[in-house]
């Protein structure tokens, strides 16, 4: 694992913490979504797609049970603070969605620039700074991976009756902890059943060679320290799976959300000696989030 700039990593970490972000626990784990706060529509008591004006702050907390690092067979429990800021339906800031601007926002289309933070991975226990139980020693000898920023853009389209279907694609270039190209695609069906709001659908993550080798590769020095075989996985499909949330509004400003996901690593990451000998290809995560929204 080549050395990353310590200054860049510390700067990125500081930006994330000042923004009140959660960790994605290597990030939680790398390539998977962080804790989901209740949808703004649920907190406002308005139907999905309705637009609110002005600044909104959502403060929440989310215990999440997930693999300690992406590809890990060990599980860890983390309690994430979850802070989100929105300006109407134009600007948004959160660890799940990053910092973005809906530069295009009409006829069911949204598109614009996007920046995300991907927290680092440590070889001591692999976990996030919010980890309270569990851990993994499978990364000993692999070295740490620094915090990374990812800058790029997104495009989203809502369609169907009541705009119940949503497709979204993101493309981001990494800097800091990794320097690879990362892409996410997702399709979700959203709706309401009584007072419950739900969202469920498939998702997939693709990445370039630098990203895949940073998180799944084993170079010569790492092989000597760990006893693993040298592995140089190529870019391509990182993971694919299914994720969903179920939200129950408690008041007009608070709600509880249950979240679950199951993902499977793609062929290149899964073929690495790190995953074959110390990890697991199928990844499952479960969580519960509480959110309270304020007008600013």
Short mmCIF file of C-alpha atoms in Angstrom, two decimals:
data_model
loop_
_atom_site.label_atom_id
_atom_site.label_comp_id
_atom_site.label_asym_id
_atom_site.label_seq_id
_atom_site.Cartn_x
_atom_site.Cartn_y
_atom_site.Cartn_z
CA UNK A 1 0.00 0.00 0.00
CA UNK A 2 1.63 3.20 -1.10
CA UNK A 3 1.90 6.05 1.39
CA UNK A 4 -0.73 8.80 1.32
CA UNK A 5 -0.27 12.40 2.30
CA UNK A 6 -0.81 12.66 6.07
CA UNK A 7 -1.60 16.37 5.72
CA UNK A 8 -4.28 15.75 3.10
CA UNK A 9 -5.84 13.02 5.22
CA UNK A 10 -5.94 15.16 8.35
CA UNK A 11 -7.42 18.09 6.42
CA UNK A 12 -10.16 15.95 4.92
CA UNK A 13 -10.98 14.43 8.30
CA UNK A 14 -11.24 17.90 9.84
CA UNK A 15 -13.61 19.05 7.10
CA UNK A 16 -15.83 16.03 7.70
CA UNK A 17 -15.92 16.49 11.46
CA UNK A 18 -16.65 20.21 11.22
CA UNK A 19 -19.54 19.37 8.91
CA UNK A 20 -20.91 17.07 11.61
CA UNK A 21 -20.60 13.99 9.45
CA UNK A 22 -20.78 10.37 10.45
CA UNK A 23 -18.12 7.87 9.47
CA UNK A 24 -18.80 5.41 6.73
CA UNK A 25 -16.61 3.00 8.73
CA UNK A 26 -13.83 2.44 6.38
CA UNK A 27 -16.25 4.27 5.92
CA UNK A 28 -19.25 2.11 7.09
CA UNK A 29 -18.16 0.14 5.22
CA UNK A 30 -16.51 1.67 2.16
CA UNK A 31 -18.83 1.75 -0.79
CA UNK A 32 -21.98 1.36 1.27
CA UNK A 33 -24.37 3.96 2.50
CA UNK A 34 -24.13 5.41 5.97
CA UNK A 35 -27.04 5.66 8.36
CA UNK A 36 -30.22 6.95 6.79
CA UNK A 37 -31.95 9.79 8.55
CA UNK A 38 -35.73 10.04 8.13
CA UNK A 39 -36.78 11.51 4.78
CA UNK A 40 -37.51 15.23 4.96
CA UNK A 41 -41.01 14.55 3.65
CA UNK A 42 -41.69 12.30 6.64
CA UNK A 43 -40.53 14.97 9.09
CA UNK A 44 -42.57 17.72 7.44
CA UNK A 45 -45.66 15.57 7.14
CA UNK A 46 -45.75 16.29 3.38
CA UNK A 47 -45.88 13.81 0.52
CA UNK A 48 -42.64 12.74 -1.19
CA UNK A 49 -41.64 15.19 -3.87
CA UNK A 50 -43.13 18.22 -2.14
CA UNK A 51 -40.65 21.07 -1.93
CA UNK A 52 -39.92 22.99 1.27
CA UNK A 53 -38.31 26.43 1.35
CA UNK A 54 -35.62 27.79 3.64
CA UNK A 55 -32.86 26.13 5.61
CA UNK A 56 -33.50 22.92 7.54
CA UNK A 57 -31.30 21.14 10.06
CA UNK A 58 -31.85 17.46 10.91
CA UNK A 59 -30.10 16.06 13.97
CA UNK A 60 -30.15 12.33 14.57
CA UNK A 61 -28.45 9.28 15.97
CA UNK A 62 -28.16 5.84 14.43
CA UNK A 63 -26.85 2.56 15.88
CA UNK A 64 -25.68 0.40 12.96
CA UNK A 65 -24.51 -3.22 12.88
CA UNK A 66 -22.33 -3.82 9.84
CA UNK A 67 -19.10 -5.49 8.64
CA UNK A 68 -16.10 -3.85 10.31
CA UNK A 69 -14.59 -3.04 6.90
CA UNK A 70 -15.89 -3.73 3.42
CA UNK A 71 -15.26 -7.41 2.79
CA UNK A 72 -14.86 -8.23 6.48
CA UNK A 73 -16.41 -11.34 8.01
CA UNK A 74 -16.37 -9.64 11.42
CA UNK A 75 -19.24 -7.41 12.51
CA UNK A 76 -19.13 -4.22 14.56
CA UNK A 77 -21.71 -2.03 16.25
CA UNK A 78 -21.29 1.71 15.75
CA UNK A 79 -23.40 4.61 16.97
CA UNK A 80 -23.32 7.38 14.41
CA UNK A 81 -24.29 11.00 14.97
CA UNK A 82 -26.25 12.06 11.90
CA UNK A 83 -26.41 15.75 11.01
CA UNK A 84 -27.93 17.04 7.79
CA UNK A 85 -28.41 20.53 6.40
CA UNK A 86 -30.71 21.41 3.48
CA UNK A 87 -31.57 24.66 1.71
CA UNK A 88 -35.02 24.00 0.29
CA UNK A 89 -34.63 21.45 -2.48
CA UNK A 90 -31.45 23.09 -3.78
CA UNK A 91 -28.44 22.53 -1.49
CA UNK A 92 -27.77 19.52 0.74
CA UNK A 93 -25.04 18.41 3.13
CA UNK A 94 -24.76 15.03 4.86
CA UNK A 95 -22.40 12.08 4.90
CA UNK A 96 -24.92 9.89 3.09
CA UNK A 97 -25.53 12.34 0.25
CA UNK A 98 -22.37 14.47 0.51
CA UNK A 99 -22.26 18.18 -0.27
CA UNK A 100 -24.22 18.89 -3.41
CA UNK A 101 -26.25 21.34 -5.44
CA UNK A 102 -29.33 20.50 -7.50
CA UNK A 103 -28.27 22.74 -10.36
CA UNK A 104 -30.99 21.13 -12.52
CA UNK A 105 -34.25 20.50 -10.68
CA UNK A 106 -37.35 20.21 -12.85
CA UNK A 107 -39.68 17.68 -14.47
CA UNK A 108 -38.46 14.93 -12.15
CA UNK A 109 -34.80 15.53 -13.07
CA UNK A 110 -32.06 16.53 -10.67
CA UNK A 111 -28.38 16.94 -11.53
CA UNK A 112 -25.39 18.84 -10.27
CA UNK A 113 -21.95 18.77 -8.63
CA UNK A 114 -21.24 16.57 -5.63
CA UNK A 115 -18.44 16.08 -3.08
CA UNK A 116 -18.28 13.19 -0.60
CA UNK A 117 -16.00 12.14 2.24
CA UNK A 118 -14.79 8.56 2.62
CA UNK A 119 -13.28 7.94 6.05
CA UNK A 120 -10.11 5.91 6.38
CA UNK A 121 -9.46 2.32 7.33
CA UNK A 122 -7.07 1.36 10.12
CA UNK A 123 -5.22 -1.91 10.46
CA UNK A 124 -5.65 -2.04 14.24
CA UNK A 125 -9.38 -2.84 14.25
CA UNK A 126 -10.65 -1.71 10.86
CA UNK A 127 -13.54 0.18 12.43
CA UNK A 128 -14.95 3.68 12.48
CA UNK A 129 -14.27 6.22 15.25
CA UNK A 130 -17.89 5.66 16.36
CA UNK A 131 -17.45 1.91 16.84
CA UNK A 132 -18.49 0.78 20.32
CA UNK A 133 -18.39 -3.03 20.03
CA UNK A 134 -16.82 -5.63 17.80
CA UNK A 135 -13.86 -5.14 15.49
CA UNK A 136 -11.41 -7.04 13.33
CA UNK A 137 -7.71 -7.85 13.43
CA UNK A 138 -7.72 -9.23 9.87
CA UNK A 139 -6.08 -6.06 8.51
CA UNK A 140 -2.94 -6.32 10.67
CA UNK A 141 0.02 -5.78 8.38
CA UNK A 142 -2.05 -4.17 5.63
CA UNK A 143 -1.33 -0.62 6.78
CA UNK A 144 -3.80 2.21 7.21
CA UNK A 145 -5.79 3.88 4.42
CA UNK A 146 -6.23 7.62 4.85
CA UNK A 147 -9.37 9.72 4.57
CA UNK A 148 -10.37 10.41 0.97
CA UNK A 149 -12.43 13.05 -0.74
CA UNK A 150 -14.46 12.25 -3.85
CA UNK A 151 -15.57 15.04 -6.20
CA UNK A 152 -17.82 14.70 -9.20
CA UNK A 153 -21.48 14.91 -10.09
CA UNK A 154 -24.82 13.14 -10.08
CA UNK A 155 -27.98 12.80 -12.13
CA UNK A 156 -31.33 11.61 -10.79
CA UNK A 157 -34.71 10.98 -12.37
CA UNK A 158 -38.07 10.40 -10.69
CA UNK A 159 -40.85 8.86 -12.77
CA UNK A 160 -44.00 6.78 -12.66
CA UNK A 161 -47.28 7.36 -10.82
CA UNK A 162 -46.74 9.88 -8.00
CA UNK A 163 -43.04 9.92 -8.94
CA UNK A 164 -42.66 6.70 -6.95
CA UNK A 165 -39.62 5.43 -8.87
CA UNK A 166 -36.19 6.99 -8.59
CA UNK A 167 -33.02 6.26 -10.54
CA UNK A 168 -29.72 7.88 -9.58
CA UNK A 169 -26.17 7.72 -10.88
CA UNK A 170 -23.02 9.32 -9.43
CA UNK A 171 -19.48 9.57 -10.78
CA UNK A 172 -16.69 10.83 -8.50
CA UNK A 173 -12.90 11.15 -8.64
CA UNK A 174 -11.07 10.30 -5.45
CA UNK A 175 -8.20 12.25 -3.88
CA UNK A 176 -6.31 11.69 -0.64
CA UNK A 177 -6.86 8.16 0.68
CA UNK A 178 -7.44 6.82 -2.82
CA UNK A 179 -7.19 8.32 -6.29
CA UNK A 180 -9.59 6.13 -8.21
CA UNK A 181 -12.77 6.84 -10.12
CA UNK A 182 -15.94 5.67 -8.29
CA UNK A 183 -19.46 5.30 -9.69
CA UNK A 184 -22.73 4.43 -7.93
CA UNK A 185 -26.03 3.50 -9.56
CA UNK A 186 -29.32 2.90 -7.79
CA UNK A 187 -32.98 2.26 -8.54
CA UNK A 188 -35.53 2.66 -5.75
CA UNK A 189 -39.27 2.29 -5.33
CA UNK A 190 -40.62 4.75 -2.78
CA UNK A 191 -44.08 4.95 -1.32
CA UNK A 192 -46.35 5.15 1.67
CA UNK A 193 -48.47 2.58 3.49
CA UNK A 194 -50.56 4.27 6.13
CA UNK A 195 -48.08 6.32 8.17
CA UNK A 196 -45.09 4.26 7.05
CA UNK A 197 -42.81 5.52 4.29
CA UNK A 198 -40.61 3.02 2.48
CA UNK A 199 -37.83 2.92 -0.08
CA UNK A 200 -36.30 -0.25 -1.52
CA UNK A 201 -34.28 -1.18 -4.56
CA UNK A 202 -31.07 -2.51 -6.10
CA UNK A 203 -27.72 -0.70 -6.12
CA UNK A 204 -24.23 -1.20 -7.45
CA UNK A 205 -20.80 0.41 -7.16
CA UNK A 206 -18.09 0.46 -9.82
CA UNK A 207 -14.54 1.77 -9.43
CA UNK A 208 -11.22 2.12 -11.19
CA UNK A 209 -8.08 0.12 -10.51
CA UNK A 210 -6.58 2.54 -7.97
CA UNK A 211 -9.64 2.33 -5.74
CA UNK A 212 -9.90 -1.46 -5.91
CA UNK A 213 -6.19 -1.99 -5.27
CA UNK A 214 -6.22 0.50 -2.37
CA UNK A 215 -8.94 -1.35 -0.47
CA UNK A 216 -8.55 -4.92 -1.71
CA UNK A 217 -5.07 -5.28 -3.20
CA UNK A 218 -2.06 -6.88 -1.51
CA UNK A 219 1.35 -5.62 -2.63
CA UNK A 220 4.73 -7.26 -1.99
CA UNK A 221 5.38 -5.46 1.31
CA UNK A 222 1.92 -6.29 2.61
CA UNK A 223 2.33 -9.90 1.52
CA UNK A 224 5.53 -10.19 3.54
CA UNK A 225 3.91 -8.71 6.64
CA UNK A 226 0.66 -10.68 6.45
CA UNK A 227 1.51 -13.95 4.73
CA UNK A 228 -1.18 -13.27 2.13
CA UNK A 229 -0.51 -13.85 -1.55
CA UNK A 230 0.22 -10.80 -3.71
CA UNK A 231 -3.05 -9.65 -5.29
CA UNK A 232 -3.50 -6.91 -7.87
CA UNK A 233 -7.24 -6.77 -8.60
CA UNK A 234 -8.37 -4.68 -11.54
CA UNK A 235 -11.11 -2.09 -11.66
CA UNK A 236 -14.73 -2.94 -12.36
CA UNK A 237 -17.72 -3.98 -10.30
CA UNK A 238 -17.00 -3.43 -6.60
CA UNK A 239 -20.34 -4.53 -5.15
CA UNK A 240 -24.00 -5.02 -5.94
CA UNK A 241 -26.96 -5.53 -3.68
CA UNK A 242 -30.29 -4.44 -2.29
CA UNK A 243 -31.04 -1.75 0.27
CA UNK A 244 -34.13 -0.36 1.91
CA UNK A 245 -35.51 1.95 4.59
CA UNK A 246 -38.79 2.04 6.50
CA UNK A 247 -39.69 5.32 8.19
CA UNK A 248 -42.34 5.99 10.84
CA UNK A 249 -42.99 9.67 11.54
CA UNK A 250 -43.48 10.34 15.26
CA UNK A 251 -44.39 14.03 15.00
CA UNK A 252 -44.20 16.61 12.21
CA UNK A 253 -40.52 17.08 13.09
CA UNK A 254 -39.32 13.66 14.24
CA UNK A 255 -39.24 10.13 12.87
CA UNK A 256 -37.64 6.73 13.31
CA UNK A 257 -36.11 4.87 10.37
CA UNK A 258 -35.13 1.20 10.12
CA UNK A 259 -32.52 0.43 7.47
CA UNK A 260 -31.15 -2.79 6.04
CA UNK A 261 -28.92 -3.82 3.19
CA UNK A 262 -27.27 -6.84 1.67
CA UNK A 263 -24.40 -6.51 -0.79
CA UNK A 264 -22.07 -8.89 -2.56
CA UNK A 265 -18.55 -8.05 -3.70
CA UNK A 266 -17.78 -8.15 -7.39
CA UNK A 267 -15.37 -10.63 -8.94
CA UNK A 268 -12.18 -8.56 -8.77
CA UNK A 269 -12.42 -7.59 -5.06
CA UNK A 270 -13.69 -11.05 -4.11
CA UNK A 271 -10.74 -12.67 -5.87
CA UNK A 272 -8.20 -10.85 -3.71
CA UNK A 273 -6.29 -12.94 -1.17
CA UNK A 274 -7.46 -10.50 1.53
CA UNK A 275 -11.09 -11.45 0.92
CA UNK A 276 -10.53 -15.12 0.10
CA UNK A 277 -8.49 -15.81 3.24
CA UNK A 278 -9.66 -13.20 5.76
CA UNK A 279 -12.96 -11.85 4.55
CA UNK A 280 -16.38 -12.67 3.21
CA UNK A 281 -17.97 -11.79 -0.09
CA UNK A 282 -21.54 -11.21 1.18
CA UNK A 283 -22.06 -8.18 3.41
CA UNK A 284 -25.13 -7.46 5.56
CA UNK A 285 -25.94 -4.30 7.53
CA UNK A 286 -28.81 -3.36 9.85
CA UNK A 287 -29.56 -0.10 11.61
CA UNK A 288 -32.08 2.15 13.31
CA UNK A 289 -32.06 5.95 13.09
CA UNK A 290 -33.88 8.70 14.95
CA UNK A 291 -34.05 12.19 13.47
CA UNK A 292 -35.37 15.56 14.63
CA UNK A 293 -35.73 18.45 12.19
CA UNK A 294 -35.47 22.19 12.82
CA UNK A 295 -36.06 25.24 10.65
CA UNK A 296 -33.18 27.72 10.48
#
